[in-house]
PDB file of C-alpha atoms in Angstrom:
ATOM      1  CA  GLY A   5     108.027 120.676 110.888  1.00 72.00           C
ATOM      2  CA  GLN A   6     107.974 119.215 114.345  1.00 76.00           C
ATOM      3  CA  GLN A   7     111.269 117.775 115.564  1.00 87.00           C
ATOM      4  CA  VAL A   8     111.874 115.638 118.626  1.00 92.00           C
ATOM      5  CA  MET A   9     115.401 115.190 119.920  1.00 94.00           C
ATOM      6  CA  GLN A  10     116.646 112.836 122.606  1.00 96.00           C
ATOM      7  CA  ILE A  11     119.828 112.852 124.629  1.00 96.00           C
ATOM      8  CA  PRO A  12     122.007 111.022 125.128  1.00 97.00           C
ATOM      9  CA  GLN A  13     122.184 109.002 121.928  1.00 95.00           C
ATOM     10  CA  TYR A  14     123.949 106.143 123.725  1.00 96.00           C
ATOM     11  CA  GLN A  15     124.386 105.228 127.373  1.00 97.00           C
ATOM     12  CA  HIS A  16     126.426 102.413 128.878  1.00 97.00           C
ATOM     13  CA  VAL A  17     125.822 101.722 132.564  1.00 97.00           C
ATOM     14  CA  GLN A  18     126.813  99.106 135.073  1.00 97.00           C
ATOM     15  CA  GLU A  19     123.967  96.983 136.347  1.00 97.00           C
ATOM     16  CA  GLY A  20     122.438  98.689 139.356  1.00 98.00           C
ATOM     17  CA  GLU A  21     123.208 102.223 138.189  1.00 98.00           C
ATOM     18  CA  ASP A  22     120.465 104.683 137.306  1.00 98.00           C
ATOM     19  CA  PHE A  23     119.703 105.883 133.779  1.00 97.00           C
ATOM     20  CA  THR A  24     117.900 108.905 132.396  1.00 98.00           C
ATOM     21  CA  THR A  25     116.980 109.901 128.857  1.00 98.00           C
ATOM     22  CA  TYR A  26     115.677 113.337 127.944  1.00 98.00           C
ATOM     23  CA  CYS A  27     113.291 114.219 125.169  1.00 97.00           C
ATOM     24  CA  ASN A  28     112.805 117.719 123.714  1.00 96.00           C
ATOM     25  CA  SER A  29     110.270 118.827 121.155  1.00 94.00           C
ATOM     26  CA  SER A  30     110.501 121.913 118.961  1.00 91.00           C
ATOM     27  CA  THR A  31     106.761 122.477 119.420  1.00 91.00           C
ATOM     28  CA  THR A  32     104.187 122.048 122.174  1.00 92.00           C
ATOM     29  CA  LEU A  33     102.772 118.542 122.316  1.00 91.00           C
ATOM     30  CA  SER A  34      99.278 117.217 123.019  1.00 88.00           C
ATOM     31  CA  ASN A  35     100.745 114.082 124.510  1.00 90.00           C
ATOM     32  CA  ILE A  36     104.002 112.194 124.786  1.00 93.00           C
ATOM     33  CA  GLN A  37     104.429 108.473 124.498  1.00 95.00           C
ATOM     34  CA  TRP A  38     107.408 106.276 125.291  1.00 97.00           C
ATOM     35  CA  TYR A  39     108.367 103.092 123.484  1.00 97.00           C
ATOM     36  CA  LYS A  40     111.062 100.487 124.065  1.00 98.00           C
ATOM     37  CA  GLN A  41     112.716  98.559 121.267  1.00 97.00           C
ATOM     38  CA  ARG A  42     114.783  95.531 122.224  1.00 96.00           C
ATOM     39  CA  PRO A  43     117.696  94.617 119.935  1.00 93.00           C
ATOM     40  CA  GLY A  44     116.269  92.962 116.829  1.00 92.00           C
ATOM     41  CA  GLY A  45     112.713  93.705 117.910  1.00 95.00           C
ATOM     42  CA  HIS A  46     110.028  96.245 117.202  1.00 96.00           C
ATOM     43  CA  PRO A  47     108.948  99.208 119.349  1.00 96.00           C
ATOM     44  CA  VAL A  48     106.627  98.369 122.230  1.00 97.00           C
ATOM     45  CA  PHE A  49     104.478 100.971 123.953  1.00 95.00           C
ATOM     46  CA  LEU A  50     105.387 101.794 127.546  1.00 97.00           C
ATOM     47  CA  ILE A  51     103.254 104.743 128.600  1.00 95.00           C
ATOM     48  CA  GLN A  52     101.452 107.933 127.573  1.00 93.00           C
ATOM     49  CA  LEU A  53     101.490 111.281 129.382  1.00 94.00           C
ATOM     50  CA  VAL A  54      98.970 114.014 128.580  1.00 91.00           C
ATOM     51  CA  LYS A  55      98.954 116.554 131.413  1.00 93.00           C
ATOM     52  CA  SER A  56     101.407 119.357 132.022  1.00 95.00           C
ATOM     53  CA  GLY A  57     103.843 118.322 134.766  1.00 97.00           C
ATOM     54  CA  GLU A  58     102.491 114.780 134.871  1.00 96.00           C
ATOM     55  CA  VAL A  59     104.608 112.084 136.527  1.00 98.00           C
ATOM     56  CA  LYS A  60     103.901 108.381 136.159  1.00 97.00           C
ATOM     57  CA  LYS A  61     105.732 105.389 137.563  1.00 97.00           C
ATOM     58  CA  GLN A  62     106.008 101.810 136.414  1.00 96.00           C
ATOM     59  CA  LYS A  63     108.055  99.821 138.928  1.00 96.00           C
ATOM     60  CA  ARG A  64     111.626 101.126 138.423  1.00 98.00           C
ATOM     61  CA  LEU A  65     110.642 103.480 135.568  1.00 98.00           C
ATOM     62  CA  THR A  66     109.586 107.081 136.176  1.00 98.00           C
ATOM     63  CA  PHE A  67     108.186 109.192 133.339  1.00 98.00           C
ATOM     64  CA  GLN A  68     107.737 112.942 133.473  1.00 98.00           C
ATOM     65  CA  PHE A  69     106.067 115.460 131.141  1.00 97.00           C
ATOM     66  CA  GLY A  70     107.327 119.014 131.353  1.00 97.00           C
ATOM     67  CA  GLU A  71     105.235 121.955 132.473  1.00 96.00           C
ATOM     68  CA  ALA A  72     105.344 123.508 129.010  1.00 95.00           C
ATOM     69  CA  LYS A  73     104.542 120.155 127.371  1.00 94.00           C
ATOM     70  CA  LYS A  74     107.648 120.399 125.198  1.00 95.00           C
ATOM     71  CA  ASN A  75     109.923 118.021 127.036  1.00 96.00           C
ATOM     72  CA  SER A  76     109.857 114.712 128.841  1.00 98.00           C
ATOM     73  CA  SER A  77     112.163 112.345 130.646  1.00 98.00           C
ATOM     74  CA  LEU A  78     112.408 108.665 131.466  1.00 98.00           C
ATOM     75  CA  HIS A  79     114.382 107.616 134.522  1.00 98.00           C
ATOM     76  CA  ILE A  80     115.242 104.017 135.333  1.00 98.00           C
ATOM     77  CA  THR A  81     116.355 103.231 138.866  1.00 98.00           C
ATOM     78  CA  ALA A  82     118.839 100.405 139.465  1.00 98.00           C
ATOM     79  CA  THR A  83     119.106  99.196 135.888  1.00 98.00           C
ATOM     80  CA  GLN A  84     118.969  95.504 135.059  1.00 97.00           C
ATOM     81  CA  THR A  85     120.136  93.626 131.974  1.00 96.00           C
ATOM     82  CA  THR A  86     116.493  93.311 130.943  1.00 97.00           C
ATOM     83  CA  ASP A  87     116.426  97.103 130.488  1.00 98.00           C
ATOM     84  CA  VAL A  88     118.744  96.864 127.477  1.00 98.00           C
ATOM     85  CA  GLY A  89     117.270  98.403 124.343  1.00 97.00           C
ATOM     86  CA  THR A  90     116.518 101.687 122.650  1.00 97.00           C
ATOM     87  CA  TYR A  91     114.033 104.034 124.260  1.00 98.00           C
ATOM     88  CA  PHE A  92     112.040 106.351 122.035  1.00 97.00           C
ATOM     89  CA  CYS A  93     109.797 109.205 122.992  1.00 97.00           C
ATOM     90  CA  ALA A  94     107.080 110.166 120.532  1.00 94.00           C
ATOM     91  CA  GLY A  95     104.803 113.149 120.518  1.00 91.00           C
ATOM     92  CA  SER A  96     101.713 114.231 118.708  1.00 86.00           C
ATOM     93  CA  ASN A  97      99.955 117.529 118.275  1.00 79.00           C
ATOM     94  CA  ILE A  98      96.301 116.649 117.824  1.00 68.00           C
ATOM     95  CA  LEU A  99      95.179 120.224 118.346  1.00 64.00           C
ATOM     96  CA  THR A 100      96.972 121.340 115.172  1.00 61.00           C
ATOM     97  CA  GLY A 101      95.270 118.717 113.061  1.00 58.00           C
ATOM     98  CA  GLY A 102      97.948 116.075 113.146  1.00 60.00           C
ATOM     99  CA  GLY A 103      95.522 113.449 114.324  1.00 65.00           C
ATOM    100  CA  ASN A 104      97.201 110.578 116.061  1.00 73.00           C
ATOM    101  CA  LYS A 105     100.337 110.902 113.966  1.00 83.00           C
ATOM    102  CA  LEU A 106     103.422 110.589 116.153  1.00 88.00           C
ATOM    103  CA  THR A 107     106.801 112.199 115.651  1.00 90.00           C
ATOM    104  CA  PHE A 108     109.392 109.868 117.116  1.00 93.00           C
ATOM    105  CA  GLY A 109     112.467 111.075 118.908  1.00 94.00           C
ATOM    106  CA  THR A 110     115.949 110.078 117.852  1.00 92.00           C
ATOM    107  CA  GLY A 111     116.138 107.416 120.566  1.00 95.00           C
ATOM    108  CA  THR A 112     118.554 106.563 123.357  1.00 97.00           C
ATOM    109  CA  GLN A 113     120.295 103.215 123.179  1.00 96.00           C
ATOM    110  CA  LEU A 114     120.910 101.741 126.629  1.00 98.00           C
ATOM    111  CA  LYS A 115     123.468  99.031 127.279  1.00 97.00           C
ATOM    112  CA  VAL A 116     123.772  97.468 130.707  1.00 97.00           C
ATOM    113  CA  GLU A 117     126.962  95.701 131.718  1.00 95.00           C
ATOM    114  CA  LEU A 118     127.271  93.209 134.547  1.00 90.00           C
TER     115      LEU A 118
ATOM    116  CA  GLY B  19      94.737  88.127 114.579  1.00 54.00           C
ATOM    117  CA  ALA B  20      96.361  88.823 117.900  1.00 80.00           C
ATOM    118  CA  GLY B  21      98.711  91.501 116.623  1.00 94.00           C
ATOM    119  CA  VAL B  22      99.955  93.395 113.606  1.00 97.00           C
ATOM    120  CA  SER B  23     101.446  91.126 110.980  1.00 97.00           C
ATOM    121  CA  GLN B  24     103.716  92.009 108.100  1.00 98.00           C
ATOM    122  CA  SER B  25     104.918  90.106 105.095  1.00 97.00           C
ATOM    123  CA  PRO B  26     107.393  89.217 103.887  1.00 98.00           C
ATOM    124  CA  SER B  27     109.690  89.275 106.905  1.00 97.00           C
ATOM    125  CA  ASN B  28     112.702  89.616 104.637  1.00 97.00           C
ATOM    126  CA  LYS B  29     112.954  90.804 101.061  1.00 98.00           C
ATOM    127  CA  VAL B  30     116.083  90.904  98.939  1.00 98.00           C
ATOM    128  CA  THR B  31     115.738  92.589  95.583  1.00 98.00           C
ATOM    129  CA  GLU B  32     117.868  93.987  92.839  1.00 97.00           C
ATOM    130  CA  LYS B  33     118.238  97.677  92.230  1.00 97.00           C
ATOM    131  CA  GLY B  34     115.554  98.941  89.881  1.00 98.00           C
ATOM    132  CA  LYS B  35     112.957  96.304  90.750  1.00 98.00           C
ATOM    133  CA  ASP B  36     109.589  97.095  92.360  1.00 98.00           C
ATOM    134  CA  VAL B  37     108.626  95.666  95.757  1.00 98.00           C
ATOM    135  CA  GLU B  38     105.371  95.381  97.676  1.00 98.00           C
ATOM    136  CA  LEU B  39     105.233  95.144 101.435  1.00 98.00           C
ATOM    137  CA  ARG B  40     102.071  94.068 103.203  1.00 98.00           C
ATOM    138  CA  CYS B  41     100.627  94.975 106.590  1.00 98.00           C
ATOM    139  CA  ASP B  42      97.653  93.381 108.361  1.00 97.00           C
ATOM    140  CA  PRO B  43      96.601  95.626 111.244  1.00 96.00           C
ATOM    141  CA  ILE B  44      94.791  94.633 114.396  1.00 94.00           C
ATOM    142  CA  SER B  45      91.104  94.112 113.701  1.00 92.00           C
ATOM    143  CA  GLY B  46      89.075  97.194 114.591  1.00 89.00           C
ATOM    144  CA  HIS B  47      91.994  99.613 114.445  1.00 90.00           C
ATOM    145  CA  THR B  48      91.098 102.562 112.248  1.00 90.00           C
ATOM    146  CA  ALA B  49      94.568 104.095 112.090  1.00 92.00           C
ATOM    147  CA  LEU B  50      97.529 102.581 110.257  1.00 95.00           C
ATOM    148  CA  TYR B  51     101.062 103.913 109.971  1.00 96.00           C
ATOM    149  CA  TRP B  52     104.172 103.059 107.973  1.00 97.00           C
ATOM    150  CA  TYR B  53     107.662 103.863 109.222  1.00 97.00           C
ATOM    151  CA  ARG B  54     111.161 103.216 107.957  1.00 97.00           C
ATOM    152  CA  GLN B  55     114.070 102.407 110.245  1.00 96.00           C
ATOM    153  CA  SER B  56     117.629 102.241 109.004  1.00 92.00           C
ATOM    154  CA  LEU B  57     120.177 100.233 111.000  1.00 85.00           C
ATOM    155  CA  GLY B  58     120.715 101.785 114.408  1.00 80.00           C
ATOM    156  CA  GLN B  59     118.552 104.775 113.566  1.00 85.00           C
ATOM    157  CA  GLY B  60     115.228 106.148 114.686  1.00 89.00           C
ATOM    158  CA  LEU B  61     111.809 105.752 113.116  1.00 94.00           C
ATOM    159  CA  GLU B  62     111.143 107.790 109.997  1.00 93.00           C
ATOM    160  CA  PHE B  63     107.448 108.456 109.432  1.00 93.00           C
ATOM    161  CA  LEU B  64     106.232 107.593 105.931  1.00 96.00           C
ATOM    162  CA  ILE B  65     102.436 107.634 105.751  1.00 95.00           C
ATOM    163  CA  TYR B  66      99.366 107.615 108.022  1.00 92.00           C
ATOM    164  CA  PHE B  67      95.867 106.334 107.250  1.00 93.00           C
ATOM    165  CA  GLN B  68      92.941 107.289 109.475  1.00 89.00           C
ATOM    166  CA  GLY B  69      89.592 105.711 108.602  1.00 86.00           C
ATOM    167  CA  ASN B  70      88.245 106.983 105.308  1.00 85.00           C
ATOM    168  CA  SER B  71      90.137 110.260 105.457  1.00 87.00           C
ATOM    169  CA  ALA B  72      92.745 111.155 102.859  1.00 89.00           C
ATOM    170  CA  PRO B  73      96.064 109.675 104.018  1.00 92.00           C
ATOM    171  CA  ASP B  74      98.853 111.862 105.354  1.00 91.00           C
ATOM    172  CA  LYS B  75     101.611 111.207 102.823  1.00 93.00           C
ATOM    173  CA  SER B  76     103.929 113.914 104.067  1.00 91.00           C
ATOM    174  CA  GLY B  77     106.679 111.474 105.018  1.00 93.00           C
ATOM    175  CA  LEU B  78     107.053 109.650 101.715  1.00 96.00           C
ATOM    176  CA  PRO B  79     110.639 110.344 100.583  1.00 95.00           C
ATOM    177  CA  SER B  80     109.970 110.327  96.833  1.00 95.00           C
ATOM    178  CA  ASP B  81     107.319 109.582  94.237  1.00 96.00           C
ATOM    179  CA  ARG B  82     108.721 106.068  93.982  1.00 98.00           C
ATOM    180  CA  PHE B  83     106.942 105.339  97.264  1.00 98.00           C
ATOM    181  CA  SER B  84     103.193 104.818  97.472  1.00 97.00           C
ATOM    182  CA  ALA B  85     100.786 103.091  99.805  1.00 97.00           C
ATOM    183  CA  GLU B  86      97.177 102.111  99.837  1.00 96.00           C
ATOM    184  CA  ARG B  87      94.804 100.691 102.362  1.00 95.00           C
ATOM    185  CA  THR B  88      91.968  98.601 101.015  1.00 85.00           C
ATOM    186  CA  GLY B  89      88.663  98.314 102.829  1.00 82.00           C
ATOM    187  CA  GLY B  90      90.078 100.119 105.834  1.00 78.00           C
ATOM    188  CA  SER B  91      92.151  97.093 106.761  1.00 91.00           C
ATOM    189  CA  VAL B  92      95.144  95.636 104.920  1.00 96.00           C
ATOM    190  CA  SER B  93      97.746  98.066 103.626  1.00 97.00           C
ATOM    191  CA  THR B  94     100.388  97.698 100.940  1.00 98.00           C
ATOM    192  CA  LEU B  95     103.495  99.852 100.664  1.00 98.00           C
ATOM    193  CA  THR B  96     104.953  99.860  97.167  1.00 98.00           C
ATOM    194  CA  ILE B  97     108.443 100.998  96.277  1.00 98.00           C
ATOM    195  CA  GLN B  98     109.113 101.361  92.572  1.00 98.00           C
ATOM    196  CA  ARG B  99     112.543 101.231  90.954  1.00 98.00           C
ATOM    197  CA  THR B 100     114.237 100.421  94.247  1.00 98.00           C
ATOM    198  CA  GLN B 101     117.557 102.035  95.110  1.00 97.00           C
ATOM    199  CA  GLN B 102     120.233 100.859  97.529  1.00 97.00           C
ATOM    200  CA  GLU B 103     119.357 103.678  99.921  1.00 96.00           C
ATOM    201  CA  ASP B 104     115.883 102.149 100.277  1.00 97.00           C
ATOM    202  CA  SER B 105     117.437  99.283 102.262  1.00 97.00           C
ATOM    203  CA  ALA B 106     115.947  99.412 105.754  1.00 97.00           C
ATOM    204  CA  VAL B 107     113.376  97.802 108.019  1.00 97.00           C
ATOM    205  CA  TYR B 108     109.870  98.911 107.144  1.00 98.00           C
ATOM    206  CA  LEU B 109     107.581  98.913 110.158  1.00 98.00           C
ATOM    207  CA  CYS B 110     103.824  99.046 110.149  1.00 98.00           C
ATOM    208  CA  ALA B 111     101.762 100.029 113.174  1.00 97.00           C
ATOM    209  CA  SER B 112      98.075 100.322 113.911  1.00 94.00           C
ATOM    210  CA  SER B 113      96.033 102.010 116.611  1.00 92.00           C
ATOM    211  CA  LEU B 114      92.419 102.540 117.571  1.00 87.00           C
ATOM    212  CA  GLY B 115      92.610 105.982 116.042  1.00 80.00           C
ATOM    213  CA  PHE B 116      89.925 108.589 116.616  1.00 66.00           C
ATOM    214  CA  GLY B 117      87.922 106.138 118.645  1.00 52.00           C
ATOM    215  CA  ALA B 118      90.547 106.302 121.384  1.00 54.00           C
ATOM    216  CA  GLY B 119      89.674 109.809 122.472  1.00 58.00           C
ATOM    217  CA  GLU B 120      91.199 113.230 122.178  1.00 58.00           C
ATOM    218  CA  PHE B 121      94.681 112.475 123.455  1.00 61.00           C
ATOM    219  CA  GLY B 122      95.826 109.879 120.981  1.00 65.00           C
ATOM    220  CA  ASP B 123      96.479 106.242 121.595  1.00 83.00           C
ATOM    221  CA  GLU B 124      99.237 103.692 121.631  1.00 89.00           C
ATOM    222  CA  GLN B 125     100.546 102.239 118.444  1.00 93.00           C
ATOM    223  CA  PHE B 126     101.012  98.502 118.054  1.00 95.00           C
ATOM    224  CA  PHE B 127     103.897  97.614 115.797  1.00 97.00           C
ATOM    225  CA  GLY B 128     104.361  94.662 113.526  1.00 97.00           C
ATOM    226  CA  PRO B 129     107.650  92.753 113.332  1.00 97.00           C
ATOM    227  CA  GLY B 130     108.735  94.665 110.238  1.00 97.00           C
ATOM    228  CA  THR B 131     109.987  93.766 106.783  1.00 98.00           C
ATOM    229  CA  ARG B 132     113.729  93.905 106.285  1.00 97.00           C
ATOM    230  CA  LEU B 133     114.358  95.148 102.753  1.00 98.00           C
ATOM    231  CA  THR B 134     117.761  94.722 101.160  1.00 98.00           C
ATOM    232  CA  VAL B 135     118.411  96.261  97.767  1.00 98.00           C
ATOM    233  CA  LEU B 136     121.484  94.863  96.065  1.00 96.00           C
TER     234      LEU B 136
END
């Protein structure tokens, strides 16, 4: 079945440093979504990418979808303490009949120290 | 309601007992999902309902787990003869589903039910 891996599993940074998490799927994806889960909270949708090579930005966050639609990345510039949480990528393969079912990545837990 | 709600928020049960977890999705959302998240781990897919289609049960870990969705709205996840390894947070999510278009749509998560099996 489809597997989605993320690296790194954990990342500690000093406030102001940049952060990147990488997401790799074992199969080609129709789309990739990113979610953020704060400690003790539930996942919250950040963004969806659907086109090969697509890049989207949200303030300090930059999301990229690979050309082969099998990998993605999230880059945060100048991290802040409010960025603390676990970031999950999630992909679906609608074209193979999976519907809107998402396979979530393993997640990257980000800690930001002052 | 404004978002996805789940009840109870916490459930402590004894090994071998049955439990029922409830999810109220966002009104108008045709798709509903159940996930399980163990402490510090990722989201494990359990089951997916889309409209009146047969649910995708491929993620249910054993036949002790079952779920139903009545009237295309509220869903109940039932775990029979609970085991200690069932302890986790059970998350429900809903989305517009097929009505959102061909590229899928964002999932809105409830606050989860924390299940502890003693």
